[in-house]
Short mmCIF file of C-alpha atoms and ligand atoms in Angstrom, two decimals:
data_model
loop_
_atom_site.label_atom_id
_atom_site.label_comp_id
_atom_site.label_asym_id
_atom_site.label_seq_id
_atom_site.Cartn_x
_atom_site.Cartn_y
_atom_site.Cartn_z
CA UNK A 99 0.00 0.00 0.00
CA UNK A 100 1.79 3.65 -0.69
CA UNK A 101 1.89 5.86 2.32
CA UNK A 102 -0.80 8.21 0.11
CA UNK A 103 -3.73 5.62 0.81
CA UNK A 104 -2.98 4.84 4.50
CA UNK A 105 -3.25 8.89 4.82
CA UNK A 106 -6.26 8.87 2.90
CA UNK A 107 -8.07 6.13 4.72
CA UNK A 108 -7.28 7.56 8.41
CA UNK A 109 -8.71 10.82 7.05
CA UNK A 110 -11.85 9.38 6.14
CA UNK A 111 -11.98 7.11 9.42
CA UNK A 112 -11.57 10.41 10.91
CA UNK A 113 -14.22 12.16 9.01
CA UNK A 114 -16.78 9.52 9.56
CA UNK A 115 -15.95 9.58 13.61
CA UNK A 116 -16.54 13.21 13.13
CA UNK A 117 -19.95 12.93 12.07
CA UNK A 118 -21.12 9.78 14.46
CA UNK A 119 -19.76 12.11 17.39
CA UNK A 120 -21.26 15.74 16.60
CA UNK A 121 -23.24 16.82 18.95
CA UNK A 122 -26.64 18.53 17.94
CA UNK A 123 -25.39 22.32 18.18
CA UNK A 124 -21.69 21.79 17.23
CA UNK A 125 -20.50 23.54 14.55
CA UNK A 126 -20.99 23.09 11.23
CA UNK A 127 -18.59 20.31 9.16
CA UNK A 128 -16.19 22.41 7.37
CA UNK A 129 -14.15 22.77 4.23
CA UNK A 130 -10.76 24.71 5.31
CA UNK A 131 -9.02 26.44 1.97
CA UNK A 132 -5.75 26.23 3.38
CA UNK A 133 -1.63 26.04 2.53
CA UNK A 134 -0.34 22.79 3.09
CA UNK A 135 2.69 21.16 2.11
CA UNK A 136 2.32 18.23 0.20
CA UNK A 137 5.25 16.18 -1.69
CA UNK A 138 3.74 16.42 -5.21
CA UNK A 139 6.92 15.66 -6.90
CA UNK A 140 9.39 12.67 -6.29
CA UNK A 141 10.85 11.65 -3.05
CA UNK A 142 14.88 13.96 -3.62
CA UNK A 143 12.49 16.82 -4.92
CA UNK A 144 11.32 19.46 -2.60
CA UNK A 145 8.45 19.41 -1.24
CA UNK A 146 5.18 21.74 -2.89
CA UNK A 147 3.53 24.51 -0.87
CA UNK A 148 -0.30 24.06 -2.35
CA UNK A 149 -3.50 25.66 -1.35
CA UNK A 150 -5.54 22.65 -0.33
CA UNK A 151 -8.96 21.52 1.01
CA UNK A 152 -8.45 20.56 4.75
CA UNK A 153 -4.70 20.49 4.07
CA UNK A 154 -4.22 17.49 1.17
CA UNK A 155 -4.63 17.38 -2.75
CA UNK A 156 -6.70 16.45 -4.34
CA UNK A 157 -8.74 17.70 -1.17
CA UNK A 158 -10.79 15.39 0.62
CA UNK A 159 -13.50 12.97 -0.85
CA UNK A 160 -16.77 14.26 -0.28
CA UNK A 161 -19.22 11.55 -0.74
CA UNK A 162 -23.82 11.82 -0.24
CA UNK A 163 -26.49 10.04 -1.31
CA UNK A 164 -28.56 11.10 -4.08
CA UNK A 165 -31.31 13.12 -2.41
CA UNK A 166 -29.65 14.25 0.80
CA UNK A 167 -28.08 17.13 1.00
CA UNK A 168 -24.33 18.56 1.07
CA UNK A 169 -23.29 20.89 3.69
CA UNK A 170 -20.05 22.25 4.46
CA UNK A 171 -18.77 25.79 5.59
CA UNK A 172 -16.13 26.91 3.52
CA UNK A 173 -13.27 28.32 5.93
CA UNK A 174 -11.28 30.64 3.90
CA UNK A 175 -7.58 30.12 5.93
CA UNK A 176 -5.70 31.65 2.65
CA UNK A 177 -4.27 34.95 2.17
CA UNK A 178 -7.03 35.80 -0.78
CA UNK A 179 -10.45 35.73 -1.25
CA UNK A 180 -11.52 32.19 -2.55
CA UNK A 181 -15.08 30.43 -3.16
CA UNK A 182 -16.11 26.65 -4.31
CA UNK A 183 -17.75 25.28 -7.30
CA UNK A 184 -19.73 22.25 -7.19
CA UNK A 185 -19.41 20.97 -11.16
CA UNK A 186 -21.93 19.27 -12.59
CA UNK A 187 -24.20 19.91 -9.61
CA UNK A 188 -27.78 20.80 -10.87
CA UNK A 189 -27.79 23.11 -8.31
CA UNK A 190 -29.10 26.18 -6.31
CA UNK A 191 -28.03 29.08 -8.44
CA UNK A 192 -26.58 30.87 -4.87
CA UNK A 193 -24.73 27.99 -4.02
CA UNK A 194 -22.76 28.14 -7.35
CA UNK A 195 -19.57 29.56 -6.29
CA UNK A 196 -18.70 31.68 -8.63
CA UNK A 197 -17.37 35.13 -7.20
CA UNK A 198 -18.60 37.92 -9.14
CA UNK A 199 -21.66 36.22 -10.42
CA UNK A 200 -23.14 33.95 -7.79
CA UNK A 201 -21.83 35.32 -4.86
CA UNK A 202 -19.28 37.38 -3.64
CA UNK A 203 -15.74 36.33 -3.06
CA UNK A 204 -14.79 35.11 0.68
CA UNK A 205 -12.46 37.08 2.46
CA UNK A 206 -9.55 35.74 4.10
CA UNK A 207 -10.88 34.98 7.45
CA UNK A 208 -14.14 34.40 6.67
CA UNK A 209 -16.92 32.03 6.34
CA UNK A 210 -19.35 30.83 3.67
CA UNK A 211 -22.34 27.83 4.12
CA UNK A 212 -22.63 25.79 1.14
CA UNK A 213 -26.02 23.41 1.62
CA UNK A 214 -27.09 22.56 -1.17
CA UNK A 215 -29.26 19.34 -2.65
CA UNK A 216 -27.99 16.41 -4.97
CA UNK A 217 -30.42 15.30 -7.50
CA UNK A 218 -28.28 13.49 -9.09
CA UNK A 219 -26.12 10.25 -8.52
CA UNK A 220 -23.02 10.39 -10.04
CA UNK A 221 -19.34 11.49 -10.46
CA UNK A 222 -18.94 15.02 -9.56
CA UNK A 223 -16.22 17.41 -8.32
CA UNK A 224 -15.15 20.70 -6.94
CA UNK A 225 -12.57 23.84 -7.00
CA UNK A 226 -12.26 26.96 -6.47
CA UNK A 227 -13.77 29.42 -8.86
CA UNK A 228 -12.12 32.80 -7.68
CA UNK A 229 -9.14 33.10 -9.89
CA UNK A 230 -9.40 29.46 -10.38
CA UNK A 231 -6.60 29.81 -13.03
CA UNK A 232 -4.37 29.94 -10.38
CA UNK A 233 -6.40 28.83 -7.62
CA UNK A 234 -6.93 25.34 -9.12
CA UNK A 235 -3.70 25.09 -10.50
CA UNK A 236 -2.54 25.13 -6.66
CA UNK A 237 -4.53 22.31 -5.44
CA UNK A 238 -8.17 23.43 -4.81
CA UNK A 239 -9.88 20.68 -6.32
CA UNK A 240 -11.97 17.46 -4.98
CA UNK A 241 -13.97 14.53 -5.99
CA UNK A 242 -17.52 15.27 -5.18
CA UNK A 243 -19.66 11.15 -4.86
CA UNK A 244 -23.17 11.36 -5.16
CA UNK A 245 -24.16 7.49 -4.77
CA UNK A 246 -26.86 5.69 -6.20
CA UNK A 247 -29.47 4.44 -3.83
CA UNK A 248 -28.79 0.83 -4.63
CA UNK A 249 -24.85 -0.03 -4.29
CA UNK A 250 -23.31 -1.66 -7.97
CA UNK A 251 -22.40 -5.26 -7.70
CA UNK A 252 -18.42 -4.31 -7.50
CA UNK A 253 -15.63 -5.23 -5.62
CA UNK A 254 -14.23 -1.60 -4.59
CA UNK A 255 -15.33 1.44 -6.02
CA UNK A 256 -11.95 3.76 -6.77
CA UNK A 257 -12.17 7.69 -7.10
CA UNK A 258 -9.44 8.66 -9.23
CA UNK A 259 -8.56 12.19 -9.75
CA UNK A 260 -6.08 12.87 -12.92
CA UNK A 261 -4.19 16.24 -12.70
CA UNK A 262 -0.45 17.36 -13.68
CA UNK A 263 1.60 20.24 -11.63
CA UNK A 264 3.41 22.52 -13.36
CA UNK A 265 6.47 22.51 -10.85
CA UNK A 266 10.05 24.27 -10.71
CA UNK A 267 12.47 21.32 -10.25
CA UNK A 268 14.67 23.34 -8.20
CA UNK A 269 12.53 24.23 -5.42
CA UNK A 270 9.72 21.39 -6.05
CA UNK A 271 7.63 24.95 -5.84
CA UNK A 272 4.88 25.68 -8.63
CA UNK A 273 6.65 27.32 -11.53
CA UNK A 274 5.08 31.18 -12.27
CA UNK A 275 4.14 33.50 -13.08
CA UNK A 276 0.40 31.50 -13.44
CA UNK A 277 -0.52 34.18 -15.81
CA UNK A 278 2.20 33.48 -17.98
CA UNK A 279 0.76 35.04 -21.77
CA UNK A 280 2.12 32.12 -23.71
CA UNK A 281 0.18 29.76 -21.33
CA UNK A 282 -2.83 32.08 -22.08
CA UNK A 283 -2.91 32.29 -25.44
CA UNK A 284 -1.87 29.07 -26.56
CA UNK A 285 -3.15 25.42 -24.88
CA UNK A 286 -2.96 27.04 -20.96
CA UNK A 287 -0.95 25.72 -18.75
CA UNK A 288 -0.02 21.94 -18.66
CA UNK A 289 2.00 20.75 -15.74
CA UNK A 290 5.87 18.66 -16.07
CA UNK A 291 4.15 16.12 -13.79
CA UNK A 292 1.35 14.02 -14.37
CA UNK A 293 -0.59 11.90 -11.45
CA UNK A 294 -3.22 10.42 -9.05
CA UNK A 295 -4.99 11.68 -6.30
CA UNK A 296 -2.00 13.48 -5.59
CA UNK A 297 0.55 10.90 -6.53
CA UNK A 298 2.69 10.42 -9.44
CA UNK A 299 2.92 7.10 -9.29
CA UNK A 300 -0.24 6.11 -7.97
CA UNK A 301 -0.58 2.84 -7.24
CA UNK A 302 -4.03 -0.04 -6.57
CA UNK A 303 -3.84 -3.46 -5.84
CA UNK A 304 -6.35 -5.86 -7.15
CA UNK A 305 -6.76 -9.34 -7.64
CA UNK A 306 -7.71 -11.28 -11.29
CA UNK A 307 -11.22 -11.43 -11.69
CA UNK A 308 -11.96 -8.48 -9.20
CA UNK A 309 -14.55 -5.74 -10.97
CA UNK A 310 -14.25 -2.32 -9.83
CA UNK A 311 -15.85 1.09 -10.42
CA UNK A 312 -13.08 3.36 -11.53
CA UNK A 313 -14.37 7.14 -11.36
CA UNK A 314 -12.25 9.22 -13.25
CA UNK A 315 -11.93 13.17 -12.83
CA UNK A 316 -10.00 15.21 -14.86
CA UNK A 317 -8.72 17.96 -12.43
CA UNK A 318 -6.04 19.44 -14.82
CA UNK A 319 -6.16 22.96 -15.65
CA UNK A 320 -5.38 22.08 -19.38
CA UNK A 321 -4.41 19.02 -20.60
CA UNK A 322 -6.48 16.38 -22.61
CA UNK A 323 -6.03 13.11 -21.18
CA UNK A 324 -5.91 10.54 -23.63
CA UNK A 325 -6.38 7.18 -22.03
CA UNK A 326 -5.96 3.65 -22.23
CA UNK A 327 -6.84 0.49 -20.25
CA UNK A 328 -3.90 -2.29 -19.95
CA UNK A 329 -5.06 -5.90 -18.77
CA UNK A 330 -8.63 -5.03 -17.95
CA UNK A 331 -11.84 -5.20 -19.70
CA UNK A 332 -13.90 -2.04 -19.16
CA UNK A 333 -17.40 -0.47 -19.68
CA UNK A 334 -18.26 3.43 -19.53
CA UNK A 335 -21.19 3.46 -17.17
CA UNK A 336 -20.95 7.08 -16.92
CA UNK A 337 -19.95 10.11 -18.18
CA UNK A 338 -20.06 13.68 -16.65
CA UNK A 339 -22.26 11.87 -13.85
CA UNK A 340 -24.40 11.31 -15.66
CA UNK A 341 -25.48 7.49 -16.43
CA UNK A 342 -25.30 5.97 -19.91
CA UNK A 343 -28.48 4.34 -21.21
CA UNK A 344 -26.49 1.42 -21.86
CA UNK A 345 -22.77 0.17 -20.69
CA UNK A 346 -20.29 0.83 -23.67
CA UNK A 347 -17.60 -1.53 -24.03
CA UNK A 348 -13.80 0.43 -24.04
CA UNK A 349 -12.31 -1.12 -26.90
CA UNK A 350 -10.02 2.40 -28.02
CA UNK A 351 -8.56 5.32 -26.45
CA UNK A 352 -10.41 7.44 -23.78
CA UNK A 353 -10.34 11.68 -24.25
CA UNK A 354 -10.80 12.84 -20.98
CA UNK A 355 -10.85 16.95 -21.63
CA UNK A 356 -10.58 19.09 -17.96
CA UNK A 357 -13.60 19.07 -15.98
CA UNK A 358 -14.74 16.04 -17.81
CA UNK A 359 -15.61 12.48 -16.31
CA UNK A 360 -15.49 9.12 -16.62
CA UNK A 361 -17.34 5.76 -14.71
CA UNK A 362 -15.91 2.62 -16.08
CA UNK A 363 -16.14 -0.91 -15.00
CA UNK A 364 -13.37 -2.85 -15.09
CA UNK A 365 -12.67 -6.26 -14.89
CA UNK A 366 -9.08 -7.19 -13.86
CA UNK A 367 -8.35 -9.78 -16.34
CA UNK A 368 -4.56 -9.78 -16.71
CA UNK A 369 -1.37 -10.60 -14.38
CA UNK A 370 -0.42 -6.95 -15.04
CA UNK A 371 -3.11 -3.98 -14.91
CA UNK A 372 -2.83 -0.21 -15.00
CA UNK A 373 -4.60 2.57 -16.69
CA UNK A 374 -2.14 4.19 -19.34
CA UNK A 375 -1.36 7.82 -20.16
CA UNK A 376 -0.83 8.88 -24.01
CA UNK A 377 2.43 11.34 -24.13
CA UNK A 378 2.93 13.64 -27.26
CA UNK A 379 6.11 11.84 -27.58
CA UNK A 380 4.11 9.08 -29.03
CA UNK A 381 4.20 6.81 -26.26
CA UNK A 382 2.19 5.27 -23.90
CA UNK A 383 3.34 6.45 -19.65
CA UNK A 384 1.27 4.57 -16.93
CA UNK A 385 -0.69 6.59 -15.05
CA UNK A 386 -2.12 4.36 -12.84
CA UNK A 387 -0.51 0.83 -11.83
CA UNK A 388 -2.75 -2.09 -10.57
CA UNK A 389 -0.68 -4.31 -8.74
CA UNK A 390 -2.54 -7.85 -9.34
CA UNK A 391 -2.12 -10.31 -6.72
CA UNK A 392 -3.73 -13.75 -6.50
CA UNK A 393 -7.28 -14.40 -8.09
CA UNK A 394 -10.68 -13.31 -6.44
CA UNK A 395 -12.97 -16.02 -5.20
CA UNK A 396 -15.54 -14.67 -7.76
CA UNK A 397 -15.56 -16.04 -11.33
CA UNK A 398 -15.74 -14.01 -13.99
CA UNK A 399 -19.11 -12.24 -14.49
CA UNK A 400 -21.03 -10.96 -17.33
CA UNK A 401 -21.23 -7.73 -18.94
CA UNK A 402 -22.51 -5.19 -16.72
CA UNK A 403 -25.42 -3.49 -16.46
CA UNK A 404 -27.01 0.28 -17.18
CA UNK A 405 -27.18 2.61 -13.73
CA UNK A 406 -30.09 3.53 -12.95
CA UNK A 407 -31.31 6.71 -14.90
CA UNK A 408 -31.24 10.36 -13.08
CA UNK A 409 -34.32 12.56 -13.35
CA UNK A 410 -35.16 15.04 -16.04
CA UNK A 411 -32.59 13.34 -18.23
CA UNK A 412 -34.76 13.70 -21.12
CA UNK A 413 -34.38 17.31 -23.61
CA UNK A 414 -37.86 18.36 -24.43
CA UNK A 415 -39.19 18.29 -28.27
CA UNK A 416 -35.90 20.43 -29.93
CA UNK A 417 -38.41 21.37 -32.86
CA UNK A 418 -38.87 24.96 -31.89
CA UNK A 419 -35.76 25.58 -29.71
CA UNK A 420 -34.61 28.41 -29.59
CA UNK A 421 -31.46 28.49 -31.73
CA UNK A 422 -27.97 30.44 -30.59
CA UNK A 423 -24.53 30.56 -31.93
CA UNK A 424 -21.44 31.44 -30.98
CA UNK A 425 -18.59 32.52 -32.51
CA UNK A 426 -15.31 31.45 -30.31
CA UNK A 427 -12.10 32.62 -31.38
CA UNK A 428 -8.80 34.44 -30.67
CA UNK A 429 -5.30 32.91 -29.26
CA UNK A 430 -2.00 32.37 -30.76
CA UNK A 431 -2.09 31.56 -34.93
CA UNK A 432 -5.30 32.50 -35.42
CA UNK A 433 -6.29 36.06 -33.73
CA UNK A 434 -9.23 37.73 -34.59
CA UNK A 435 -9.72 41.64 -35.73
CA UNK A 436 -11.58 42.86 -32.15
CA UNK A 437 -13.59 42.26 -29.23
CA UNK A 438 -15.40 44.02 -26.74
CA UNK A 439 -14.39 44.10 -23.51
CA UNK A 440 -15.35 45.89 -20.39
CA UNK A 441 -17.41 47.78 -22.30
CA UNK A 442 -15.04 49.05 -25.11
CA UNK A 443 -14.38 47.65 -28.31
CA UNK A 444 -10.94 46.88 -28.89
CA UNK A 445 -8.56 45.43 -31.67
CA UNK A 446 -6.78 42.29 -30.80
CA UNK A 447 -3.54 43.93 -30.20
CA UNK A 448 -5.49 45.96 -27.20
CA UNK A 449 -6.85 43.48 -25.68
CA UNK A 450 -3.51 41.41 -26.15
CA UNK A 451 -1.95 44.65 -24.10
CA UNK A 452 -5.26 44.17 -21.29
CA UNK A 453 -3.75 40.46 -21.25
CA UNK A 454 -7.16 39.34 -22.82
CA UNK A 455 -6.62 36.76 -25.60
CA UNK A 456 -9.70 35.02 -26.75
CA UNK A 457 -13.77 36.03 -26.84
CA UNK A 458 -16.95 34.48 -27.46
CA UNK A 459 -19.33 35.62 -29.75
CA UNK A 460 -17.40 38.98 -30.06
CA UNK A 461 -16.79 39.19 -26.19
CA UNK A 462 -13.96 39.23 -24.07
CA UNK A 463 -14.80 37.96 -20.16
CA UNK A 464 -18.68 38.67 -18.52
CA UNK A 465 -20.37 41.58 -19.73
CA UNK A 466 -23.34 43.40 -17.64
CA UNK A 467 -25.73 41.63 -20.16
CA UNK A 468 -25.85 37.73 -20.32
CA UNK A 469 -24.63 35.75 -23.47
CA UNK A 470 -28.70 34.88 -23.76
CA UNK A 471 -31.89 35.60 -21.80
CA UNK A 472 -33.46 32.12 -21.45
CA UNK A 473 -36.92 31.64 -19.92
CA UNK A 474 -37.32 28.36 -17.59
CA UNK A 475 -38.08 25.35 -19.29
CA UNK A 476 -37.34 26.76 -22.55
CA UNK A 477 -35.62 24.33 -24.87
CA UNK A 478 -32.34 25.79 -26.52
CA UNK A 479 -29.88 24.62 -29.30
CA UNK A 480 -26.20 26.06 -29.19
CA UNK A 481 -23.87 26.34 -32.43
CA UNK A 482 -20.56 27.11 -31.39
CA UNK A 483 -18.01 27.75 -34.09
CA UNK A 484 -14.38 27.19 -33.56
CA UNK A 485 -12.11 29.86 -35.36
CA UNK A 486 -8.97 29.13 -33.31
CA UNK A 487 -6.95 26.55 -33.91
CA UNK A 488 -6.73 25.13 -30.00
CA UNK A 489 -9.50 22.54 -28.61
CA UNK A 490 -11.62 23.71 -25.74
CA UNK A 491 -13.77 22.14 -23.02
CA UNK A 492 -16.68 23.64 -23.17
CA UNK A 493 -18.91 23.71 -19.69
CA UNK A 494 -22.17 24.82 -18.50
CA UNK A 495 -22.86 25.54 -15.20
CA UNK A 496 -26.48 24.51 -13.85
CA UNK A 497 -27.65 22.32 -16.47
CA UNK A 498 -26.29 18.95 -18.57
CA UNK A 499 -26.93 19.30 -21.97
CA UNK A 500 -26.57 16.84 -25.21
CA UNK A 501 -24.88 17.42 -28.63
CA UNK A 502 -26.89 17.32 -31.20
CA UNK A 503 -25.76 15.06 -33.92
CA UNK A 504 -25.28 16.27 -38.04
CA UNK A 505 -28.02 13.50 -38.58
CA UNK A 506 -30.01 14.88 -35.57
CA UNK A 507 -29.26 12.57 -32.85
CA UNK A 508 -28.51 13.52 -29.47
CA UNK A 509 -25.22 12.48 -27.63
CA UNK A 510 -25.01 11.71 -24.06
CA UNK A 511 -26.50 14.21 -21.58
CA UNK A 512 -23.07 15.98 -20.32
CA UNK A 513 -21.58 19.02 -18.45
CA UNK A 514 -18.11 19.46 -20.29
CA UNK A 515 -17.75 18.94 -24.33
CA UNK A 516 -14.46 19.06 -26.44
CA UNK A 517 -14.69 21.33 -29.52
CA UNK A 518 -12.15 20.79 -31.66
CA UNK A 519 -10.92 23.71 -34.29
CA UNK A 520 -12.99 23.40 -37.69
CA UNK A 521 -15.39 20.57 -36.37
CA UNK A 522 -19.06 22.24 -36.24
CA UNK A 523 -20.49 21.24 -32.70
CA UNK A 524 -23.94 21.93 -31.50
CA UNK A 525 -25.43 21.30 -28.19
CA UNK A 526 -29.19 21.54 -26.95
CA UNK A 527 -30.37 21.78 -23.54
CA UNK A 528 -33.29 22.79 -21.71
CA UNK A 529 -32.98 25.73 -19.37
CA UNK A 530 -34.79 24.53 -16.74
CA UNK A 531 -32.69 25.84 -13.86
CA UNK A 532 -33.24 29.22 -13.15
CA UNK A 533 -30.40 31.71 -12.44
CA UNK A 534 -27.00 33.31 -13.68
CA UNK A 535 -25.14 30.77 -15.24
CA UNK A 536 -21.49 30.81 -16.82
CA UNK A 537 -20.10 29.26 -20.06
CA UNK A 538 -16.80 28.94 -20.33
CA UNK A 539 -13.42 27.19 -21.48
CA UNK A 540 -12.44 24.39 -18.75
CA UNK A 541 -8.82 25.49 -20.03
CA UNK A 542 -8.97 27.65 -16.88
CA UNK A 543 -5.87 30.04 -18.56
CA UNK A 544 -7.98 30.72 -21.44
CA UNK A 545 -11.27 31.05 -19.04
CA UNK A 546 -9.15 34.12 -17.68
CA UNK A 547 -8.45 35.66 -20.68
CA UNK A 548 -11.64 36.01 -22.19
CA UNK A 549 -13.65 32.76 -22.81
CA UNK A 550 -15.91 33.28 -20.34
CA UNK A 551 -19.45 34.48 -20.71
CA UNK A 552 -22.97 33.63 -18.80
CA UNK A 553 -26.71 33.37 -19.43
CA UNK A 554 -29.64 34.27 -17.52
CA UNK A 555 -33.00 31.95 -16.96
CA UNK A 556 -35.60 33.25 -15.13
CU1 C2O B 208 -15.59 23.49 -13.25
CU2 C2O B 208 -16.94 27.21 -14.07
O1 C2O B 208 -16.23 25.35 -13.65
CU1 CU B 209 -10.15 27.14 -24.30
#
């Protein structure tokens, strides 16, 4: 066992005594944003100063049943003003997190109480959306677990959250600025160390024949994941959450963009297991390594089966939606003649100078009027258009939405999509959550610099 899972399973004994042991007016089960060191990189390295959730990265696994509720007072113990986003949370619009838009940043010092419900069963996770560029990049992140009422018929069910540190070998310190232009305008910023909850060479043991539930988060403030799965069969059960209608087999390479997730169930089927890591040196790294030792009682079981469905997973008729575009360009290569921002229209040069790099449909960062003015319920289809030549992960807050097919079709219901330069890519959803919600670039360095924008329902 590495010394990272012993740590992580007397946390969570101590969490759970916690909660058995609280008193009825004790306070309130908190979330502390605090520094922490943490040895990120290799043992000879130093070790990495991160702002953390109750002192660890990723922070601390935060797991509710579908139906109950979440509650946890942020505790802001950092030197800046901070605030947490629940992704992929159908949530209350107040308990969004978002400073500037949802609620106002919290001080250093002081106090904010999330309680919010979980509709949903699924695959979640959170991090700080104040300056999240940086503020992610640092370590605020967390699996969020919203279990089905029925447990899965699986061995162990393994959170596993994927991000890569951007580190200075010499100090084993995070390498800055974080607001580094070329970071900006290009991909964002992609770390010189990949790993595991924390680890970069996280390890699982398992034994032949087990089945597990691997939930896979992609934390990273950039990079694309592309995945593979060595001596195991697996299943996506899952993605963004939300459940599939039917388990589909993994028989090629996983993209996991930032923000996105994954459920997969795996069947251990070889001596030597591990989920692998595409490099752009053209070569597979392990990621993950599954120790297998010895052979589970169990024999070998069929293909699994579906989850059981969320609610309201279903788009209304999209015959009369109401149809939107938007235009997303800027960056390095590709440019664009202007954009408005804060009010002014500027050329790209200017807003290159105001450290602004990218827009969507012709604006750079929130505006005091939304993207679009949605009324609840009202069914919507989304064109966005890809003039730069970078992928983004595209994410709405508040609501899981579907792509929408060139033959018509709808994709899986999802929180986070890839759009790819010069590939149309349409999404419908039905705003049926009312508030202020953001859409924006999951690269969190380009979210900064101008791909950011929000819509209203009400
Ligand atoms: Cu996961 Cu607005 O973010
Ligand atoms: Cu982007």
């Amino acid at each position: 066992m590495t010394q990272f899972s012993m740590t992580r399973r007397g946390f969570c004994a101590a969490m759970a005594a916690a909660t058995v042991a609280r008193p009825a007016l004790a306070s309130p089960e908190t979330l502390i944003a605090r520094k922490a060191d943490v040895q990120l990189a290799p043992e000879g390295y130093g070790a990495t100063q991160v702002w953390s959730y109750d002192g660890s990265v990723p922070g601390p696994v935060l797991r509710a049943r579908q139906g109950h509720r979440i509650t946890r007072q942020l505790v802001n113990e950092l030197d800046v003003p901070t605030s947490v986003h629940w992704h992929g949370i159908r949530i209350d619009n107040a308990m969004d997190g978002v400073a500037g838009l949802t609620q106002d940043a919290v001080p250093p010092g002081g106090t904010f109480d999330y309680d919010f419900a979980l509709p949903d069963a699924g695959t979640y996770w959170y991090h700080a959306h104040t300056n999240s560029m940086e503020q992610v990049a640092r370590g605020l992140s967390g699996a969020l677990i919203v279990e089905e009422p029925d447990a899965l018929d699986v061995d162990r069910d393994e959170v596993l959250v994927l991000d890569d540190w951007l580190l200075d070998p010499a100090t084993g310190g995070f390498a800055e600025p974080f607001n580094h232009p070329m970071m900006m305008s290009h991909g964002g910023r992609t770390g010189n160390l990949v790993g595991v909850n924390g680890r970069y060479d996280f390890t699982l043991t398992a034994q032949q024949n087990e089945r597990l539930r691997l939930r896979l988060i992609n934390a990273a403030n950039a990079r694309i994941f592309d995945l593979r799965l060595e001596g195991m069969t697996g299943w996506a059960i899952a993605l963004d959450g939300m459940p599939l209608d039917a388990p589909v087999p993994v028989t090629d390479v996983i993209t996991l963009a930032p923000a996105q997730r994954i459920d997969l169930i795996v069947d251990i089927v070889a001596q030597e297991a591990g989920l692998l890591m595409w490099m752009q040196e053209d070569n597979w790294q392990l990621l993950a390594d599954v120790t297998v030792s010895g052979q589970s009682a169990r024999a070998a079981r069929p293909a699994p089966s579906a989850l059981p469905p969320n609610p309201r997973m279903e788009l209304p008729a999209l015959a009369d939606a109401r149809k939107l575009e938007m235009v997303m360009e800027g960056g390095a290569m590709a440019g664009m003649e202007s954009a408005v921002y804060q009010g002014e229209r500027l050329s790209f040069r200017e807003m290159i100078e105001r450290g602004q790099f990218w827009a969507l449909a012709g604006q750079a960062g929130l505006s005091d009027t939304p993207f679009a003015k949605l009324s609840i319920g009202e069914p919507v289809r989304l064109k966005l258009i890809n003039r730069t030549v970078f992928p983004h992960g595209m994410h709405l807050h508040g609501t899981h939405f579907r792509e929408v097919h060139a033959d018509g079709s709808l994709g899986p219901l999802r929180d986070t999509i890839l759009s790819v330069p010069n590939q149309p890519l349409e999404i419908a959803f039905a705003a049926d959550n009312p508030g202020k919600w953001l859409f924006h670039c999951h690269m969190l360095a380009h979210a900064a610099s101008g791909m950011t924008t929000w819509i209203n329902v009400a």
